[in-house]
Short mmCIF file of C-alpha atoms in Angstrom, two decimals:
data_model
loop_
_atom_site.label_atom_id
_atom_site.label_comp_id
_atom_site.label_asym_id
_atom_site.label_seq_id
_atom_site.Cartn_x
_atom_site.Cartn_y
_atom_site.Cartn_z
CA MET A 133 85.32 -41.02 191.56
CA GLY A 134 88.58 -39.41 192.63
CA ASN A 135 90.46 -40.92 189.71
CA GLN A 136 87.80 -40.14 187.12
CA ARG A 137 88.35 -37.11 184.89
CA LEU A 138 85.46 -34.68 184.61
CA ARG A 139 84.19 -34.57 181.08
CA CYS A 140 82.46 -31.73 179.34
CA PRO A 141 78.95 -32.74 178.18
CA PRO A 142 78.89 -33.55 174.44
CA HIS A 143 76.43 -30.78 173.60
CA LYS A 144 78.81 -28.19 175.10
CA ARG A 145 82.09 -29.41 173.64
CA ASN A 146 81.62 -27.42 170.45
CA LEU A 147 81.45 -24.15 172.44
CA LYS A 148 85.09 -24.38 173.51
CA GLY A 149 87.96 -22.75 171.61
CA LEU A 150 88.18 -19.84 169.24
CA ASN A 151 87.63 -21.99 166.17
CA SER A 152 84.58 -23.82 167.54
CA ASN A 153 81.03 -23.24 166.48
CA ASP A 154 80.19 -21.00 169.45
CA PHE A 155 76.94 -19.17 169.99
CA ILE A 156 78.16 -15.87 168.53
CA SER A 157 79.72 -17.49 165.49
CA ARG A 158 76.42 -19.20 164.68
CA MET A 159 74.79 -15.80 164.22
CA PRO A 160 74.09 -14.57 160.67
CA ASP A 161 76.68 -12.29 159.07
CA ASP A 162 74.30 -9.33 159.17
CA ILE A 163 74.06 -9.57 162.97
CA LEU A 164 77.82 -9.92 163.40
CA ILE A 165 78.47 -6.93 161.13
CA MET A 166 76.02 -4.92 163.22
CA VAL A 167 77.99 -5.89 166.34
CA LEU A 168 81.27 -4.90 164.67
CA SER A 169 79.83 -1.54 163.68
CA ARG A 170 79.52 -0.71 167.39
CA LEU A 171 83.27 -1.13 167.86
CA SER A 172 86.08 1.20 166.93
CA VAL A 173 87.90 0.42 163.68
CA LYS A 174 90.88 -0.89 165.64
CA GLU A 175 88.71 -3.22 167.75
CA ALA A 176 86.78 -4.45 164.71
CA VAL A 177 89.96 -5.33 162.80
CA VAL A 178 91.35 -7.25 165.80
CA THR A 179 88.39 -9.69 165.57
CA SER A 180 89.96 -11.04 162.37
CA ILE A 181 92.22 -13.29 164.52
CA LEU A 182 89.29 -15.12 166.14
CA SER A 183 88.74 -17.66 163.38
CA THR A 184 88.71 -18.16 159.63
CA ARG A 185 85.14 -16.93 159.40
CA TRP A 186 85.97 -13.70 161.25
CA ARG A 187 89.10 -13.00 159.22
CA PHE A 188 87.54 -10.67 156.67
CA LEU A 189 84.15 -10.09 158.28
CA TRP A 190 85.13 -6.55 159.34
CA CYS A 191 85.65 -5.67 155.68
CA ASN A 192 81.87 -5.58 155.32
CA LEU A 193 81.71 -2.47 157.48
CA LYS A 194 80.42 0.53 155.53
CA THR A 195 81.97 3.06 157.94
CA LEU A 196 85.66 3.59 158.65
CA ASN A 197 85.90 6.15 161.42
CA PHE A 198 89.53 6.83 162.37
CA ASP A 199 88.79 9.11 165.30
CA ALA A 200 91.97 9.29 167.41
CA ARG A 201 90.26 10.96 170.36
CA GLN A 202 92.35 9.29 173.06
CA ALA A 203 95.61 9.97 171.23
CA LEU A 204 94.62 13.61 170.73
CA ASP A 205 93.92 13.96 174.45
CA ASN A 206 97.37 12.57 175.19
CA ILE A 207 98.92 15.07 172.80
CA ASP A 208 96.98 17.96 174.33
CA ASN A 209 98.29 17.00 177.74
CA ASP A 210 101.87 16.53 176.55
CA PHE A 211 102.91 17.44 173.02
CA ARG A 212 105.95 15.17 173.31
CA PHE A 213 103.57 12.29 172.47
CA TYR A 214 102.82 13.80 169.04
CA LEU A 215 105.47 12.02 166.95
CA SER A 216 104.83 8.58 168.38
CA GLU A 217 101.04 8.93 168.22
CA ARG A 218 101.23 10.24 164.65
CA TYR A 219 103.31 7.25 163.60
CA LYS A 220 100.87 4.78 165.19
CA TYR A 221 97.88 6.56 163.67
CA THR A 222 99.16 6.64 160.08
CA LYS A 223 100.32 3.04 160.37
CA GLN A 224 96.87 1.98 161.54
CA VAL A 225 95.03 3.79 158.75
CA ASN A 226 97.39 2.47 156.06
CA GLY A 227 97.07 -1.07 157.37
CA VAL A 228 93.29 -0.99 157.39
CA ILE A 229 92.82 0.47 153.91
CA ARG A 230 95.28 -2.04 152.44
CA SER A 231 93.15 -4.91 153.75
CA TYR A 232 89.72 -3.42 153.17
CA ASN A 233 88.19 -5.15 150.14
CA HIS A 234 84.53 -4.09 150.13
CA PRO A 235 83.64 -2.37 146.84
CA THR A 236 81.84 0.60 148.43
CA LEU A 237 82.16 2.78 151.52
CA HIS A 238 79.45 4.87 153.13
CA HIS A 239 81.46 7.00 155.56
CA PHE A 240 85.20 7.70 155.79
CA ARG A 241 86.56 9.88 158.59
CA ILE A 242 90.08 11.03 159.43
CA ARG A 243 90.62 12.88 162.70
CA PHE A 244 94.19 13.67 163.75
CA TYR A 245 96.65 16.57 163.82
CA LEU A 246 98.19 16.33 160.35
CA THR A 247 99.77 19.12 158.29
CA CYS A 248 100.97 19.54 154.72
CA GLU A 249 104.01 17.46 155.68
CA TYR A 250 101.75 14.44 155.21
CA THR A 251 100.25 15.53 151.88
CA SER A 252 101.23 12.36 149.98
CA VAL A 253 99.82 10.13 152.73
CA ILE A 254 96.49 11.99 152.93
CA ASP A 255 96.29 11.95 149.12
CA GLU A 256 96.43 8.16 149.18
CA TRP A 257 93.66 8.03 151.77
CA LEU A 258 91.54 10.30 149.60
CA LYS A 259 92.13 8.16 146.52
CA PHE A 260 91.09 5.09 148.52
CA ALA A 261 87.86 6.75 149.71
CA VAL A 262 86.94 8.02 146.24
CA LYS A 263 87.71 4.62 144.66
CA LYS A 264 85.26 3.09 147.15
CA LYS A 265 82.59 5.58 146.03
CA VAL A 266 82.39 7.18 149.46
CA GLU A 267 79.19 9.05 150.31
CA SER A 268 80.35 10.94 153.41
CA LEU A 269 83.94 12.20 153.66
CA GLU A 270 85.46 13.93 156.71
CA LEU A 271 88.98 15.28 156.97
CA ASP A 272 89.35 16.71 160.47
CA LEU A 273 93.02 17.72 160.65
CA GLU A 274 92.75 20.41 163.32
CA THR A 275 96.18 21.50 164.49
CA ASN A 276 97.26 21.51 168.11
CA GLN A 277 97.41 25.33 167.99
CA LYS A 278 93.62 25.53 167.79
CA ASN A 279 94.00 28.86 166.05
CA TYR A 280 92.44 29.16 162.63
CA LEU A 281 94.49 32.23 161.80
CA HIS A 282 97.62 30.07 161.53
CA ASN A 283 96.77 27.89 158.53
CA THR A 284 99.99 28.15 156.53
CA PHE A 285 100.80 24.51 157.17
CA ASN A 286 97.33 23.12 156.49
CA TYR A 287 96.93 20.25 154.09
CA SER A 288 95.49 21.54 150.79
CA PHE A 289 92.53 19.79 149.24
CA PRO A 290 93.72 18.55 145.84
CA SER A 291 92.50 19.86 142.52
CA ARG A 292 91.50 18.17 139.31
CA LEU A 293 92.35 21.37 137.48
CA SER A 294 95.66 22.10 135.78
CA ASP A 295 95.96 25.39 137.65
CA LYS A 296 99.47 26.64 138.38
CA SER A 297 98.25 28.35 141.53
CA THR A 298 97.13 25.04 142.99
CA SER A 299 99.59 23.41 145.35
CA HIS A 300 99.09 19.92 143.98
CA ILE A 301 96.87 17.98 141.60
CA LEU A 302 95.20 14.66 142.27
CA ILE A 303 93.06 13.15 139.53
CA PHE A 304 89.74 11.85 140.85
CA PRO A 305 87.69 9.61 138.52
CA SER A 306 84.62 11.75 137.97
CA ALA A 307 82.28 8.75 138.00
CA ASN A 308 83.23 7.99 141.60
CA LEU A 309 82.58 11.55 142.77
CA GLU A 310 78.96 11.09 141.81
CA SER A 311 78.45 9.15 145.06
CA LEU A 312 79.67 11.97 147.34
CA LYS A 313 76.84 13.47 149.40
CA LYS A 314 78.57 15.03 152.41
CA LEU A 315 81.97 16.74 152.77
CA TYR A 316 83.45 18.02 156.04
CA LEU A 317 86.86 19.72 156.07
CA ASN A 318 88.64 21.07 159.16
CA SER A 319 92.05 22.75 158.90
CA VAL A 320 92.16 21.91 155.20
CA ASN A 321 92.93 24.67 152.71
CA MET A 322 90.67 24.90 149.67
CA ARG A 323 90.63 27.36 146.79
CA GLU A 324 87.53 28.75 145.11
CA SER A 325 88.39 26.97 141.85
CA VAL A 326 88.58 23.62 143.65
CA LEU A 327 85.26 24.26 145.40
CA GLY A 328 83.64 25.08 142.06
CA GLU A 329 85.07 21.97 140.41
CA LEU A 330 83.89 19.84 143.31
CA LEU A 331 80.34 21.16 143.03
CA THR A 332 80.34 20.56 139.29
CA LYS A 333 81.62 16.99 139.47
CA SER A 334 79.57 15.94 142.51
CA PRO A 335 75.95 16.13 141.36
CA HIS A 336 74.58 14.54 144.54
CA LEU A 337 76.55 16.62 147.03
CA GLU A 338 74.09 17.85 149.68
CA SER A 339 76.28 19.15 152.50
CA ILE A 340 79.60 21.04 152.64
CA SER A 341 81.25 22.21 155.85
CA ILE A 342 84.59 24.05 155.68
CA HIS A 343 86.42 25.06 158.87
CA GLY A 344 89.68 26.95 159.08
CA SER A 345 90.55 27.09 155.38
CA GLY A 346 93.24 29.65 154.56
CA TYR A 347 92.67 30.05 150.80
CA LEU A 348 88.99 30.96 150.46
CA THR A 349 88.37 34.66 149.83
CA ASN A 350 85.42 35.27 147.46
CA ILE A 351 82.93 32.42 147.50
CA HIS A 352 80.32 32.12 144.74
CA VAL A 353 77.88 29.23 144.86
CA GLY A 354 74.84 29.08 142.62
CA GLY A 355 72.98 27.31 139.85
CA ARG A 356 69.68 25.52 139.68
CA ASP A 357 71.38 22.17 139.02
CA LEU A 358 72.98 22.12 142.48
CA LYS A 359 71.62 19.66 145.02
CA LEU A 360 73.42 21.42 147.88
CA LYS A 361 71.15 21.80 150.93
CA HIS A 362 73.57 22.65 153.74
CA PHE A 363 76.55 25.01 153.46
CA GLU A 364 78.82 25.97 156.35
CA ILE A 365 81.82 28.32 156.47
CA VAL A 366 83.46 28.54 159.89
CA GLU A 367 86.46 30.67 160.90
CA CYS A 368 88.08 30.94 157.47
CA PRO A 369 90.02 34.15 158.17
CA HIS A 370 90.53 35.42 154.61
CA VAL A 371 86.92 35.24 153.41
CA VAL A 372 85.80 38.62 152.11
CA SER A 373 82.49 37.84 150.42
CA VAL A 374 79.93 35.07 150.03
CA TYR A 375 77.39 35.01 147.19
CA LEU A 376 74.67 32.35 147.25
CA SER A 377 72.05 32.38 144.52
CA ASP A 378 69.47 30.36 142.64
CA PHE A 379 69.57 26.91 144.23
CA GLY A 380 67.69 24.90 146.85
CA ILE A 381 69.83 25.47 149.94
CA GLU A 382 67.97 24.89 153.23
CA SER A 383 70.52 25.95 155.86
CA PHE A 384 73.52 28.28 155.86
CA THR A 385 76.10 28.85 158.59
CA TYR A 386 78.75 31.54 158.66
CA VAL A 387 81.13 32.11 161.58
CA GLY A 388 84.01 34.53 161.09
CA ARG A 389 84.91 38.15 160.50
CA PRO A 390 82.46 40.59 158.87
CA ILE A 391 81.91 39.85 155.18
CA ASP A 392 79.94 41.05 152.20
CA LEU A 393 77.05 38.57 152.15
CA HIS A 394 74.52 38.31 149.30
CA LEU A 395 71.59 35.89 149.36
CA SER A 396 69.20 35.78 146.40
CA GLY A 397 66.89 33.29 144.74
CA LEU A 398 66.96 30.85 147.67
CA PRO A 399 63.31 29.77 148.08
CA ASN A 400 64.06 26.89 150.45
CA LEU A 401 66.39 28.69 152.89
CA LYS A 402 64.89 28.15 156.34
CA ASN A 403 67.80 28.10 158.78
CA VAL A 404 70.60 30.69 159.14
CA VAL A 405 73.38 30.67 161.75
CA MET A 406 75.38 33.91 161.75
CA SER A 407 78.38 35.17 163.70
CA GLN A 408 80.27 38.05 162.09
CA GLY A 409 82.76 38.88 164.81
CA LEU A 410 82.30 42.33 166.31
CA LEU A 411 79.24 43.06 164.19
CA GLY A 412 77.14 40.79 166.39
CA LEU A 413 73.58 41.96 165.82
CA SER A 414 73.32 45.03 163.65
CA ASN A 415 71.29 46.61 160.90
CA ILE A 416 73.94 45.39 158.45
CA VAL A 417 73.47 41.75 159.42
CA PHE A 418 69.69 41.97 159.23
CA GLY A 419 69.98 43.71 155.88
CA GLN A 420 72.02 40.81 154.54
CA ILE A 421 69.35 38.25 155.35
CA SER A 422 66.30 40.41 154.60
CA SER A 423 66.00 39.06 151.05
CA CYS A 424 65.03 35.68 152.55
CA ALA A 425 62.58 37.09 155.10
CA SER A 426 59.63 35.21 153.64
CA THR A 427 61.23 31.76 153.97
CA LEU A 428 63.40 31.90 157.12
CA GLN A 429 62.08 29.94 160.09
CA THR A 430 65.13 29.54 162.35
CA LEU A 431 67.82 32.11 163.20
CA SER A 432 70.93 31.83 165.37
CA PHE A 433 73.41 34.60 166.21
CA LYS A 434 76.60 34.70 168.25
CA ILE A 435 77.38 37.98 170.01
CA TYR A 436 80.83 38.65 171.48
CA HIS A 437 80.20 42.07 173.04
CA PRO A 438 76.67 42.55 174.43
CA MET A 439 77.31 46.22 175.27
CA LYS A 440 78.40 47.01 171.70
CA VAL A 441 75.26 45.69 170.03
CA ALA A 442 73.91 48.43 167.81
CA LYS A 443 70.38 49.66 168.26
CA LEU A 444 68.20 48.19 165.56
CA TYR A 445 66.24 50.83 163.68
CA SER A 446 63.62 50.28 161.00
CA ILE A 447 64.23 46.55 160.90
CA ARG A 448 61.82 44.70 158.69
CA GLN A 449 59.83 42.18 160.70
CA LEU A 450 60.46 38.49 160.03
CA PRO A 451 57.00 36.99 160.59
CA ASN A 452 57.91 33.38 159.71
CA ILE A 453 60.68 32.99 162.29
CA ARG A 454 59.65 30.35 164.82
CA LYS A 455 62.97 29.75 166.62
CA LEU A 456 65.61 32.28 167.70
CA THR A 457 68.90 31.37 169.40
CA LEU A 458 71.39 33.93 170.72
CA THR A 459 74.80 32.82 171.97
CA ILE A 460 76.19 35.67 174.07
CA VAL A 461 79.73 35.98 175.41
CA VAL A 462 79.52 37.58 178.86
CA ARG A 463 82.56 39.02 180.64
CA ARG A 464 80.73 40.93 183.35
CA ASP A 465 77.21 41.13 184.69
CA ASN A 466 75.78 42.76 181.56
CA CYS A 467 72.18 43.85 181.22
CA LEU A 468 70.52 41.55 178.68
CA LEU A 469 67.10 43.18 178.44
CA ASP A 470 67.86 44.68 175.01
CA PHE A 471 67.87 41.15 173.65
CA ALA A 472 64.40 40.54 175.07
CA SER A 473 63.13 43.56 173.13
CA LEU A 474 64.59 42.03 169.99
CA VAL A 475 61.82 39.46 170.04
CA ASN A 476 59.50 42.17 168.69
CA VAL A 477 61.20 41.76 165.29
CA PHE A 478 59.81 38.22 165.26
CA PRO A 479 56.09 38.54 166.08
CA ASN A 480 55.34 34.81 165.68
CA ILE A 481 58.34 33.40 167.52
CA GLN A 482 57.60 30.25 169.52
CA THR A 483 61.02 29.26 170.92
CA PHE A 484 63.60 31.73 172.24
CA THR A 485 66.93 30.38 173.51
CA ILE A 486 69.80 32.34 175.03
CA LYS A 487 73.14 30.57 175.54
CA LEU A 488 75.51 32.36 177.88
CA LEU A 489 79.28 31.82 177.69
CA CYS A 490 80.67 33.35 180.86
CA PHE A 491 84.39 33.97 181.26
CA SER A 492 84.66 36.33 184.20
CA LEU A 493 82.05 37.96 186.39
CA MET A 494 84.45 39.74 188.68
CA GLY A 495 83.41 43.16 189.82
CA ARG A 496 80.80 44.91 191.83
CA ARG A 497 77.32 43.42 191.73
CA ARG A 498 74.93 45.93 190.20
CA LYS A 499 71.34 46.62 191.20
CA LEU A 500 68.32 45.01 189.61
CA THR A 501 66.62 47.09 186.92
CA TYR A 502 63.60 46.78 184.67
CA ARG A 503 64.31 49.36 182.01
CA ALA A 504 62.97 47.34 179.06
CA ALA A 505 59.61 48.46 177.68
CA ALA A 506 56.80 46.02 178.28
CA ASN A 507 55.83 44.03 175.18
CA HIS A 508 53.38 41.17 175.10
CA HIS A 509 54.70 38.20 173.15
CA GLU A 510 51.56 36.33 172.22
CA HIS A 511 53.09 33.25 170.56
CA LEU A 512 56.21 32.52 172.63
CA LYS A 513 55.79 29.08 174.22
CA LEU A 514 59.33 28.08 175.23
CA PHE A 515 62.05 30.29 176.72
CA GLN A 516 65.48 28.90 177.63
CA ILE A 517 68.55 30.31 179.36
CA LEU A 518 71.45 27.88 178.94
CA GLY A 519 74.58 28.59 180.96
CA TYR A 520 72.65 30.49 183.65
CA TYR A 521 75.22 31.92 186.09
CA GLY A 522 73.03 33.60 188.71
CA GLY A 523 73.88 37.16 187.77
CA ILE A 524 71.54 40.14 187.74
CA GLY A 525 71.52 40.10 183.94
CA ASP A 526 70.01 36.66 183.46
CA LEU A 527 67.69 37.15 186.45
CA GLU A 528 66.28 40.32 184.86
CA LEU A 529 65.81 38.51 181.57
CA ALA A 530 63.96 35.58 183.12
CA ALA A 531 61.70 37.92 185.10
CA TYR A 532 60.92 39.99 182.00
CA MET A 533 59.87 36.92 180.04
CA LEU A 534 57.64 35.65 182.82
CA GLN A 535 55.82 38.99 182.88
CA ASN A 536 55.48 39.55 179.14
CA ALA A 537 55.12 36.14 177.45
CA ASN A 538 51.40 35.51 177.84
CA ALA A 539 51.41 32.14 176.02
CA LEU A 540 54.54 30.82 177.74
CA GLU A 541 54.20 27.11 178.47
CA LYS A 542 57.71 26.27 179.61
CA ILE A 543 60.81 28.07 180.85
CA VAL A 544 64.17 26.28 181.13
CA ILE A 545 66.91 27.61 183.41
CA ASP A 546 70.01 25.45 182.87
CA PRO A 547 73.08 26.41 184.97
CA ARG A 548 75.37 23.86 183.34
CA THR A 549 78.27 25.48 181.52
CA GLN A 550 79.40 24.57 178.03
CA LEU A 551 82.39 22.37 177.35
CA ASP A 552 85.74 23.90 178.26
CA LYS A 553 87.07 23.44 174.73
CA ALA A 554 84.09 25.25 173.21
CA ILE A 555 84.51 28.13 175.65
CA LYS A 556 88.24 28.37 174.98
CA ALA A 557 87.71 28.36 171.22
CA THR A 558 85.16 31.12 171.52
CA LYS A 559 87.45 33.16 173.76
CA ASP A 560 90.40 32.78 171.39
CA PHE A 561 88.31 33.79 168.40
CA SER A 562 86.88 36.79 170.24
CA GLU A 563 90.38 37.95 171.18
CA ASN A 564 91.52 37.61 167.57
CA ASN A 565 88.63 39.81 166.45
CA GLU A 566 89.54 42.43 169.04
CA GLU A 567 93.13 42.49 167.81
CA ALA A 568 92.00 42.78 164.19
CA ALA A 569 89.72 45.66 165.08
#
């Protein structure tokens, strides 16, 4: 026995080695592709070395998500890593798209700090995505400055127009743009002419989200042929006006400085998210959305200065609103009872959520007060305070709702604070608005 060599049973010999017919390799391609889809792009591509069968299996993935989250964290901690991480990132993306041979692509995402210095490289990535008839395209090129007011060095979305004012031109085959359904741009400059051309040549485009663009000023979107359902403009500092008319949009988001907003002929508009800097909640803001009073069901507002909120006089009631969300930046123990009274504008509201972003509550603790007039809210079923900090202000608000919401079924008091990055971004934007004012 001592001189005999242990032998692997015959039925298990074929499970040894990378090139053997192991259990995983015997699975159908559809199952293996599903497994690969759970991995990062880098991990999925590495599986190509396992065996001949695995060599090009990753090319069947319909999503290429180049999210460099770990590299971005390294750069945030020490910007000296930027050059090396940028080199590795661009090399990885270029290597993958050179090998990718599937005829179509569902989702293509770029997320890294890249400026106009890399225009030619990003152009090639765009041409690749469009050639693959991409349906969802994301260019998230947010700069390390995290300040949307500094967008001089943003990459500019290319134009198909021969416009001298356009920084560069990249010809997209119009047939391939017909597949585009969703577009997300962050720290990418886009002109109104390019936006109009994109809407014209992308008949199935349903969602556009533009963050931190430095070129947009007067935005006009309209026409019954548009399939656009979701439109979002966030912190584009030079926007002066937005006109939306005569198409089937369902949700609209605007975050930025006060603008001239016109909404007309939008029968399907149900959800509006609004944050116009120092305006907060005012008669002006309500006047801008009043034309859609009969269709709106969900409203969200961000308020940077609770004590500067104007009194609302002669506001037309919005009877179809079912959900109201207020995000309030709190720097001291403000009284929030005025916001409870606001619920009277929405007689059929069912869900009322207040999100508190607290930066500093230093100062003398004030006394409890109940100066809000009693109003019975007959339809309110759910009230939430997110970011509860234990101040007099949120205590007063919770007590008021318990006393006046007769149909209340559930109240949520959540003391967990929001993510540090979200709080910092809000603080920076608020400070920029104060300086502009």
